[in-house]
Amino acid sequence: GAGVSQTPSNKVTEKGKYVELRCDPISGHTALYWYRQSLGQGPEFLIYFQGTGAADDSGLPNDRFFAVRPEGSVSTLKIQRTERGDSAVYLCASSFIWGGELFFGEGSRLTVL
Amino acid sequence: GQQVMQIPQYQHVQEGEDFTTYCNSSTTLSNIQWYKQRPGGHPVFLIQLVKSGEVKKQKRLTFQFGEAKKNSSLHITATQTTDVGTYFCAGAMNYGGSQGNLIFGKGTKLSVKP
């Protein structure tokens, strides 16, 4: 595709519900990243994939958060038992190589009521 | 954990004035990247600095990487209203020669009064 695509663009859910956020990276980009951005803050690293495997998931806040990239392209970030503190914009980015320029998607805005 | 500090948090300038934002890391960086995020938008890559003491220019923007690879700056000459947005530095930590993840600063929000 022309750019990184993220769906949904907006998600409103209730506390305790399960949420999935999808990211479709730029074709040919092997590295895929998930960041979380709260209002007035910089993007906070969550997890990074090189191919199908999670190369570094040290940024995931707790075990309610999980991400997969089964075929080395599309990735899904999964959040169980959502809490109000999970409300943020979840940004996905991809790069041609690890350490290269990040291309960000428009983000998925998650609101937990 | 590792942090990248960025100052100032906000900067209000008159159009035509210069603007500078500073980025500091407590640890040596492998490289540093700069991004711009327009209001309501997503971060967009501006530049990457890799070498100690490196200086790069893009039209009115000048980027510097410190000699110790722990600090960086972005300077905009003669700001225009199109420069409005938040500027983030993102440092790649150096783990014994291996590059770590990109850690973003909190950003400097620039507003330009016409």
PDB file of C-alpha atoms in Angstrom:
ATOM      1  CA  GLY A   1       0.000   0.000   0.000  1.00  0.00           C
ATOM      2  CA  ALA A   2       0.935   3.638  -0.200  1.00  0.00           C
ATOM      3  CA  GLY A   3       1.373   4.037   3.525  1.00  0.00           C
ATOM      4  CA  VAL A   4       0.857   2.385   6.892  1.00  0.00           C
ATOM      5  CA  SER A   5      -2.820   1.661   7.393  1.00  0.00           C
ATOM      6  CA  GLN A   6      -4.415   1.339  10.831  1.00  0.00           C
ATOM      7  CA  THR A   7      -7.935   0.260  11.723  1.00  0.00           C
ATOM      8  CA  PRO A   8     -10.119   1.251  13.388  1.00  0.00           C
ATOM      9  CA  SER A   9      -9.282   4.942  13.451  1.00  0.00           C
ATOM     10  CA  ASN A  10     -11.461   5.340  16.529  1.00  0.00           C
ATOM     11  CA  LYS A  11     -12.579   2.806  19.085  1.00  0.00           C
ATOM     12  CA  VAL A  12     -14.757   3.481  22.106  1.00  0.00           C
ATOM     13  CA  THR A  13     -15.170   0.605  24.514  1.00  0.00           C
ATOM     14  CA  GLU A  14     -16.221  -0.077  28.057  1.00  0.00           C
ATOM     15  CA  LYS A  15     -13.917  -0.934  30.888  1.00  0.00           C
ATOM     16  CA  GLY A  16     -13.208  -4.664  30.980  1.00  0.00           C
ATOM     17  CA  LYS A  17     -13.820  -5.305  27.282  1.00  0.00           C
ATOM     18  CA  TYR A  18     -11.406  -6.850  24.774  1.00  0.00           C
ATOM     19  CA  VAL A  19     -10.017  -4.749  21.914  1.00  0.00           C
ATOM     20  CA  GLU A  20      -8.062  -5.526  18.751  1.00  0.00           C
ATOM     21  CA  LEU A  21      -6.196  -2.895  16.746  1.00  0.00           C
ATOM     22  CA  ARG A  22      -4.890  -3.711  13.289  1.00  0.00           C
ATOM     23  CA  CYS A  23      -1.873  -2.427  11.393  1.00  0.00           C
ATOM     24  CA  ASP A  24      -1.035  -2.991   7.734  1.00  0.00           C
ATOM     25  CA  PRO A  25       2.547  -1.837   7.115  1.00  0.00           C
ATOM     26  CA  ILE A  26       4.142  -0.582   3.935  1.00  0.00           C
ATOM     27  CA  SER A  27       4.776  -3.475   1.559  1.00  0.00           C
ATOM     28  CA  GLY A  28       8.332  -4.735   1.841  1.00  0.00           C
ATOM     29  CA  HIS A  29       8.975  -3.262   5.282  1.00  0.00           C
ATOM     30  CA  THR A  30      10.313  -6.006   7.519  1.00  0.00           C
ATOM     31  CA  ALA A  31      10.269  -4.065  10.777  1.00  0.00           C
ATOM     32  CA  LEU A  32       6.992  -3.150  12.463  1.00  0.00           C
ATOM     33  CA  TYR A  33       6.571  -1.157  15.663  1.00  0.00           C
ATOM     34  CA  TRP A  34       3.731  -0.329  18.017  1.00  0.00           C
ATOM     35  CA  TYR A  35       3.826   2.869  20.020  1.00  0.00           C
ATOM     36  CA  ARG A  36       1.284   4.473  22.337  1.00  0.00           C
ATOM     37  CA  GLN A  37       0.835   8.229  22.557  1.00  0.00           C
ATOM     38  CA  SER A  38      -1.057  10.012  25.295  1.00  0.00           C
ATOM     39  CA  LEU A  39      -2.076  13.661  25.039  1.00  0.00           C
ATOM     40  CA  GLY A  40       0.910  15.974  25.270  1.00  0.00           C
ATOM     41  CA  GLN A  41       3.407  13.136  25.353  1.00  0.00           C
ATOM     42  CA  GLY A  42       5.809  11.584  22.913  1.00  0.00           C
ATOM     43  CA  PRO A  43       5.220   8.134  21.428  1.00  0.00           C
ATOM     44  CA  GLU A  44       5.934   5.407  23.992  1.00  0.00           C
ATOM     45  CA  PHE A  45       7.483   2.208  22.655  1.00  0.00           C
ATOM     46  CA  LEU A  46       5.442  -0.970  23.127  1.00  0.00           C
ATOM     47  CA  ILE A  47       6.752  -3.739  20.871  1.00  0.00           C
ATOM     48  CA  TYR A  48       8.825  -4.325  17.765  1.00  0.00           C
ATOM     49  CA  PHE A  49       8.612  -7.119  15.191  1.00  0.00           C
ATOM     50  CA  GLN A  50      11.274  -8.234  12.778  1.00  0.00           C
ATOM     51  CA  GLY A  51       9.437 -10.491  10.365  1.00  0.00           C
ATOM     52  CA  THR A  52       6.998 -12.690  12.253  1.00  0.00           C
ATOM     53  CA  GLY A  53       8.711 -12.676  15.615  1.00  0.00           C
ATOM     54  CA  ALA A  54       8.488 -10.127  18.392  1.00  0.00           C
ATOM     55  CA  ALA A  55      12.103  -9.010  18.643  1.00  0.00           C
ATOM     56  CA  ASP A  56      11.477  -6.794  21.650  1.00  0.00           C
ATOM     57  CA  ASP A  57       8.267  -6.610  23.697  1.00  0.00           C
ATOM     58  CA  SER A  58       9.815  -4.854  26.668  1.00  0.00           C
ATOM     59  CA  GLY A  59       7.494  -1.871  26.313  1.00  0.00           C
ATOM     60  CA  LEU A  60       4.243  -3.761  26.794  1.00  0.00           C
ATOM     61  CA  PRO A  61       2.821  -2.402  30.076  1.00  0.00           C
ATOM     62  CA  ASN A  62       1.522  -5.737  31.416  1.00  0.00           C
ATOM     63  CA  ASP A  63       0.199  -9.116  30.359  1.00  0.00           C
ATOM     64  CA  ARG A  64      -3.131  -7.657  29.233  1.00  0.00           C
ATOM     65  CA  PHE A  65      -1.322  -6.452  26.126  1.00  0.00           C
ATOM     66  CA  PHE A  66      -0.290  -8.833  23.375  1.00  0.00           C
ATOM     67  CA  ALA A  67       0.615  -8.419  19.713  1.00  0.00           C
ATOM     68  CA  VAL A  68       1.037 -10.793  16.801  1.00  0.00           C
ATOM     69  CA  ARG A  69       2.310 -10.640  13.245  1.00  0.00           C
ATOM     70  CA  PRO A  70       1.675 -14.189  11.997  1.00  0.00           C
ATOM     71  CA  GLU A  71       2.692 -13.801   8.368  1.00  0.00           C
ATOM     72  CA  GLY A  72       5.263 -11.066   8.708  1.00  0.00           C
ATOM     73  CA  SER A  73       3.002  -8.364   7.352  1.00  0.00           C
ATOM     74  CA  VAL A  74      -0.220  -7.333   9.107  1.00  0.00           C
ATOM     75  CA  SER A  75      -0.016  -7.011  12.885  1.00  0.00           C
ATOM     76  CA  THR A  76      -2.715  -6.992  15.523  1.00  0.00           C
ATOM     77  CA  LEU A  77      -2.376  -5.430  18.956  1.00  0.00           C
ATOM     78  CA  LYS A  78      -4.701  -7.095  21.449  1.00  0.00           C
ATOM     79  CA  ILE A  79      -5.750  -5.596  24.753  1.00  0.00           C
ATOM     80  CA  GLN A  80      -7.649  -7.677  27.282  1.00  0.00           C
ATOM     81  CA  ARG A  81      -9.778  -6.377  30.167  1.00  0.00           C
ATOM     82  CA  THR A  82      -9.322  -2.774  29.085  1.00  0.00           C
ATOM     83  CA  GLU A  83      -8.867  -0.107  31.737  1.00  0.00           C
ATOM     84  CA  ARG A  84      -9.479   3.644  31.548  1.00  0.00           C
ATOM     85  CA  GLY A  85      -5.739   4.198  31.685  1.00  0.00           C
ATOM     86  CA  ASP A  86      -5.384   2.374  28.356  1.00  0.00           C
ATOM     87  CA  SER A  87      -7.040   5.313  26.606  1.00  0.00           C
ATOM     88  CA  ALA A  88      -4.538   6.752  24.126  1.00  0.00           C
ATOM     89  CA  VAL A  89      -3.658   6.858  20.452  1.00  0.00           C
ATOM     90  CA  TYR A  90      -2.000   3.616  19.402  1.00  0.00           C
ATOM     91  CA  LEU A  91       0.480   4.264  16.613  1.00  0.00           C
ATOM     92  CA  CYS A  92       1.882   1.656  14.303  1.00  0.00           C
ATOM     93  CA  ALA A  93       5.034   2.289  12.291  1.00  0.00           C
ATOM     94  CA  SER A  94       7.092   0.302   9.840  1.00  0.00           C
ATOM     95  CA  SER A  95      10.577   0.654   8.465  1.00  0.00           C
ATOM     96  CA  PHE A  96      12.474  -0.956   5.618  1.00  0.00           C
ATOM     97  CA  ILE A  97      15.217  -2.035   7.986  1.00  0.00           C
ATOM     98  CA  TRP A  98      15.671  -2.080  11.748  1.00  0.00           C
ATOM     99  CA  GLY A  99      16.854   1.322  12.846  1.00  0.00           C
ATOM    100  CA  GLY A 100      15.742   3.112   9.721  1.00  0.00           C
ATOM    101  CA  GLU A 101      13.231   5.882   9.191  1.00  0.00           C
ATOM    102  CA  LEU A 102       9.869   5.089  10.774  1.00  0.00           C
ATOM    103  CA  PHE A 103       6.731   5.541   8.695  1.00  0.00           C
ATOM    104  CA  PHE A 104       3.787   6.023  11.025  1.00  0.00           C
ATOM    105  CA  GLY A 105       0.137   5.285  10.400  1.00  0.00           C
ATOM    106  CA  GLU A 106      -2.607   7.710  11.364  1.00  0.00           C
ATOM    107  CA  GLY A 107      -3.157   5.849  14.618  1.00  0.00           C
ATOM    108  CA  SER A 108      -6.079   4.197  16.370  1.00  0.00           C
ATOM    109  CA  ARG A 109      -7.627   6.359  19.056  1.00  0.00           C
ATOM    110  CA  LEU A 110      -8.822   4.131  21.902  1.00  0.00           C
ATOM    111  CA  THR A 111     -11.216   5.501  24.498  1.00  0.00           C
ATOM    112  CA  VAL A 112     -12.112   3.309  27.451  1.00  0.00           C
ATOM    113  CA  LEU A 113     -15.198   4.494  29.320  1.00  0.00           C
TER     114      LEU A 113
ATOM    115  CA  GLY B   1      14.682   3.254  32.259  1.00  0.00           C
ATOM    116  CA  GLN B   2      16.363   5.169  29.482  1.00  0.00           C
ATOM    117  CA  GLN B   3      15.021   8.628  28.901  1.00  0.00           C
ATOM    118  CA  VAL B   4      15.397  11.289  26.298  1.00  0.00           C
ATOM    119  CA  MET B   5      14.759  14.766  27.675  1.00  0.00           C
ATOM    120  CA  GLN B   6      13.615  17.536  25.390  1.00  0.00           C
ATOM    121  CA  ILE B   7      13.336  21.248  26.088  1.00  0.00           C
ATOM    122  CA  PRO B   8      11.518  23.541  25.939  1.00  0.00           C
ATOM    123  CA  GLN B   9       8.094  21.929  26.171  1.00  0.00           C
ATOM    124  CA  TYR B  10       6.449  24.874  24.420  1.00  0.00           C
ATOM    125  CA  GLN B  11       7.752  27.707  22.259  1.00  0.00           C
ATOM    126  CA  HIS B  12       5.722  30.617  20.951  1.00  0.00           C
ATOM    127  CA  VAL B  13       7.423  32.760  18.311  1.00  0.00           C
ATOM    128  CA  GLN B  14       6.565  35.568  15.971  1.00  0.00           C
ATOM    129  CA  GLU B  15       6.764  34.620  12.325  1.00  0.00           C
ATOM    130  CA  GLY B  16      10.270  35.315  11.103  1.00  0.00           C
ATOM    131  CA  GLU B  17      11.934  34.597  14.456  1.00  0.00           C
ATOM    132  CA  ASP B  18      14.284  31.654  14.943  1.00  0.00           C
ATOM    133  CA  PHE B  19      13.457  28.545  16.975  1.00  0.00           C
ATOM    134  CA  THR B  20      15.614  25.916  18.660  1.00  0.00           C
ATOM    135  CA  THR B  21      14.719  22.713  20.499  1.00  0.00           C
ATOM    136  CA  TYR B  22      17.213  20.644  22.485  1.00  0.00           C
ATOM    137  CA  CYS B  23      17.392  16.952  23.194  1.00  0.00           C
ATOM    138  CA  ASN B  24      19.494  15.244  25.879  1.00  0.00           C
ATOM    139  CA  SER B  25      20.148  11.632  26.801  1.00  0.00           C
ATOM    140  CA  SER B  26      21.873  10.371  29.943  1.00  0.00           C
ATOM    141  CA  THR B  27      23.440   7.571  27.911  1.00  0.00           C
ATOM    142  CA  THR B  28      25.300   7.466  24.618  1.00  0.00           C
ATOM    143  CA  LEU B  29      23.053   7.117  21.613  1.00  0.00           C
ATOM    144  CA  SER B  30      23.618   4.991  18.562  1.00  0.00           C
ATOM    145  CA  ASN B  31      21.838   7.578  16.471  1.00  0.00           C
ATOM    146  CA  ILE B  32      19.090  10.151  16.766  1.00  0.00           C
ATOM    147  CA  GLN B  33      16.086  10.851  14.595  1.00  0.00           C
ATOM    148  CA  TRP B  34      13.830  13.908  14.447  1.00  0.00           C
ATOM    149  CA  TYR B  35      10.116  13.870  13.680  1.00  0.00           C
ATOM    150  CA  LYS B  36       7.449  16.522  13.193  1.00  0.00           C
ATOM    151  CA  GLN B  37       3.831  16.006  14.184  1.00  0.00           C
ATOM    152  CA  ARG B  38       1.238  18.480  12.939  1.00  0.00           C
ATOM    153  CA  PRO B  39      -1.859  19.035  15.095  1.00  0.00           C
ATOM    154  CA  GLY B  40      -4.147  16.028  14.671  1.00  0.00           C
ATOM    155  CA  GLY B  41      -1.554  14.202  12.597  1.00  0.00           C
ATOM    156  CA  HIS B  42       1.025  11.498  13.042  1.00  0.00           C
ATOM    157  CA  PRO B  43       4.801  11.858  13.424  1.00  0.00           C
ATOM    158  CA  VAL B  44       6.633  12.369  10.144  1.00  0.00           C
ATOM    159  CA  PHE B  45      10.344  11.645   9.800  1.00  0.00           C
ATOM    160  CA  LEU B  46      12.631  14.635   9.246  1.00  0.00           C
ATOM    161  CA  ILE B  47      16.182  13.345   9.548  1.00  0.00           C
ATOM    162  CA  GLN B  48      18.571  10.845  11.117  1.00  0.00           C
ATOM    163  CA  LEU B  49      21.973  11.747  12.589  1.00  0.00           C
ATOM    164  CA  VAL B  50      24.512   8.995  13.119  1.00  0.00           C
ATOM    165  CA  LYS B  51      28.012  10.426  13.432  1.00  0.00           C
ATOM    166  CA  SER B  52      29.495  12.276  16.389  1.00  0.00           C
ATOM    167  CA  GLY B  53      29.404  16.035  15.744  1.00  0.00           C
ATOM    168  CA  GLU B  54      27.277  15.620  12.635  1.00  0.00           C
ATOM    169  CA  VAL B  55      25.472  18.667  11.235  1.00  0.00           C
ATOM    170  CA  LYS B  56      22.794  18.384   8.569  1.00  0.00           C
ATOM    171  CA  LYS B  57      20.704  21.079   6.914  1.00  0.00           C
ATOM    172  CA  GLN B  58      17.337  20.959   5.232  1.00  0.00           C
ATOM    173  CA  LYS B  59      16.486  24.396   3.851  1.00  0.00           C
ATOM    174  CA  ARG B  60      15.756  26.474   6.996  1.00  0.00           C
ATOM    175  CA  LEU B  61      16.267  23.529   9.380  1.00  0.00           C
ATOM    176  CA  THR B  62      19.665  22.714  10.911  1.00  0.00           C
ATOM    177  CA  PHE B  63      20.205  19.538  12.901  1.00  0.00           C
ATOM    178  CA  GLN B  64      23.200  18.841  15.125  1.00  0.00           C
ATOM    179  CA  PHE B  65      24.418  15.745  16.942  1.00  0.00           C
ATOM    180  CA  GLY B  66      26.752  16.311  19.881  1.00  0.00           C
ATOM    181  CA  GLU B  67      30.339  15.128  20.010  1.00  0.00           C
ATOM    182  CA  ALA B  68      29.536  12.698  22.814  1.00  0.00           C
ATOM    183  CA  LYS B  69      26.416  11.479  20.984  1.00  0.00           C
ATOM    184  CA  LYS B  70      24.287  12.327  24.002  1.00  0.00           C
ATOM    185  CA  ASN B  71      22.600  15.489  22.792  1.00  0.00           C
ATOM    186  CA  SER B  72      21.110  16.999  19.690  1.00  0.00           C
ATOM    187  CA  SER B  73      19.408  20.163  18.547  1.00  0.00           C
ATOM    188  CA  LEU B  74      17.074  21.347  15.834  1.00  0.00           C
ATOM    189  CA  HIS B  75      17.221  24.979  14.772  1.00  0.00           C
ATOM    190  CA  ILE B  76      14.719  26.627  12.455  1.00  0.00           C
ATOM    191  CA  THR B  77      15.703  29.939  10.879  1.00  0.00           C
ATOM    192  CA  ALA B  78      13.029  32.527  10.141  1.00  0.00           C
ATOM    193  CA  THR B  79       9.998  30.478  11.183  1.00  0.00           C
ATOM    194  CA  GLN B  80       6.909  30.354   9.013  1.00  0.00           C
ATOM    195  CA  THR B  81       3.339  29.442   9.936  1.00  0.00           C
ATOM    196  CA  THR B  82       3.853  26.125   8.136  1.00  0.00           C
ATOM    197  CA  ASP B  83       6.435  25.197  10.804  1.00  0.00           C
ATOM    198  CA  VAL B  84       3.680  24.877  13.443  1.00  0.00           C
ATOM    199  CA  GLY B  85       3.604  21.482  15.129  1.00  0.00           C
ATOM    200  CA  THR B  86       5.373  19.367  17.716  1.00  0.00           C
ATOM    201  CA  TYR B  87       8.971  18.383  17.099  1.00  0.00           C
ATOM    202  CA  PHE B  88      10.179  15.128  18.616  1.00  0.00           C
ATOM    203  CA  CYS B  89      13.654  13.770  18.930  1.00  0.00           C
ATOM    204  CA  ALA B  90      13.986   9.998  19.163  1.00  0.00           C
ATOM    205  CA  GLY B  91      17.180   8.442  20.411  1.00  0.00           C
ATOM    206  CA  ALA B  92      18.328   4.943  19.577  1.00  0.00           C
ATOM    207  CA  MET B  93      20.114   3.627  22.622  1.00  0.00           C
ATOM    208  CA  ASN B  94      23.559   2.098  22.272  1.00  0.00           C
ATOM    209  CA  TYR B  95      23.814  -1.306  23.924  1.00  0.00           C
ATOM    210  CA  GLY B  96      27.458  -2.246  23.627  1.00  0.00           C
ATOM    211  CA  GLY B  97      27.559  -1.436  19.947  1.00  0.00           C
ATOM    212  CA  SER B  98      24.100  -2.769  19.211  1.00  0.00           C
ATOM    213  CA  GLN B  99      21.258  -0.399  18.513  1.00  0.00           C
ATOM    214  CA  GLY B 100      18.287  -0.426  20.837  1.00  0.00           C
ATOM    215  CA  ASN B 101      14.788   0.855  20.389  1.00  0.00           C
ATOM    216  CA  LEU B 102      13.902   4.426  19.540  1.00  0.00           C
ATOM    217  CA  ILE B 103      12.992   6.341  22.683  1.00  0.00           C
ATOM    218  CA  PHE B 104      11.033   9.502  21.971  1.00  0.00           C
ATOM    219  CA  GLY B 105      11.289  12.739  23.908  1.00  0.00           C
ATOM    220  CA  LYS B 106       8.126  14.517  25.031  1.00  0.00           C
ATOM    221  CA  GLY B 107       8.427  16.977  22.179  1.00  0.00           C
ATOM    222  CA  THR B 108       8.532  20.741  21.769  1.00  0.00           C
ATOM    223  CA  LYS B 109       5.284  22.288  20.639  1.00  0.00           C
ATOM    224  CA  LEU B 110       5.916  25.238  18.343  1.00  0.00           C
ATOM    225  CA  SER B 111       3.332  27.897  17.674  1.00  0.00           C
ATOM    226  CA  VAL B 112       3.982  30.707  15.197  1.00  0.00           C
ATOM    227  CA  LYS B 113       2.127  34.005  15.311  1.00  0.00           C
ATOM    228  CA  PRO B 114       1.688  35.565  11.871  1.00  0.00           C
TER     229      PRO B 114
END
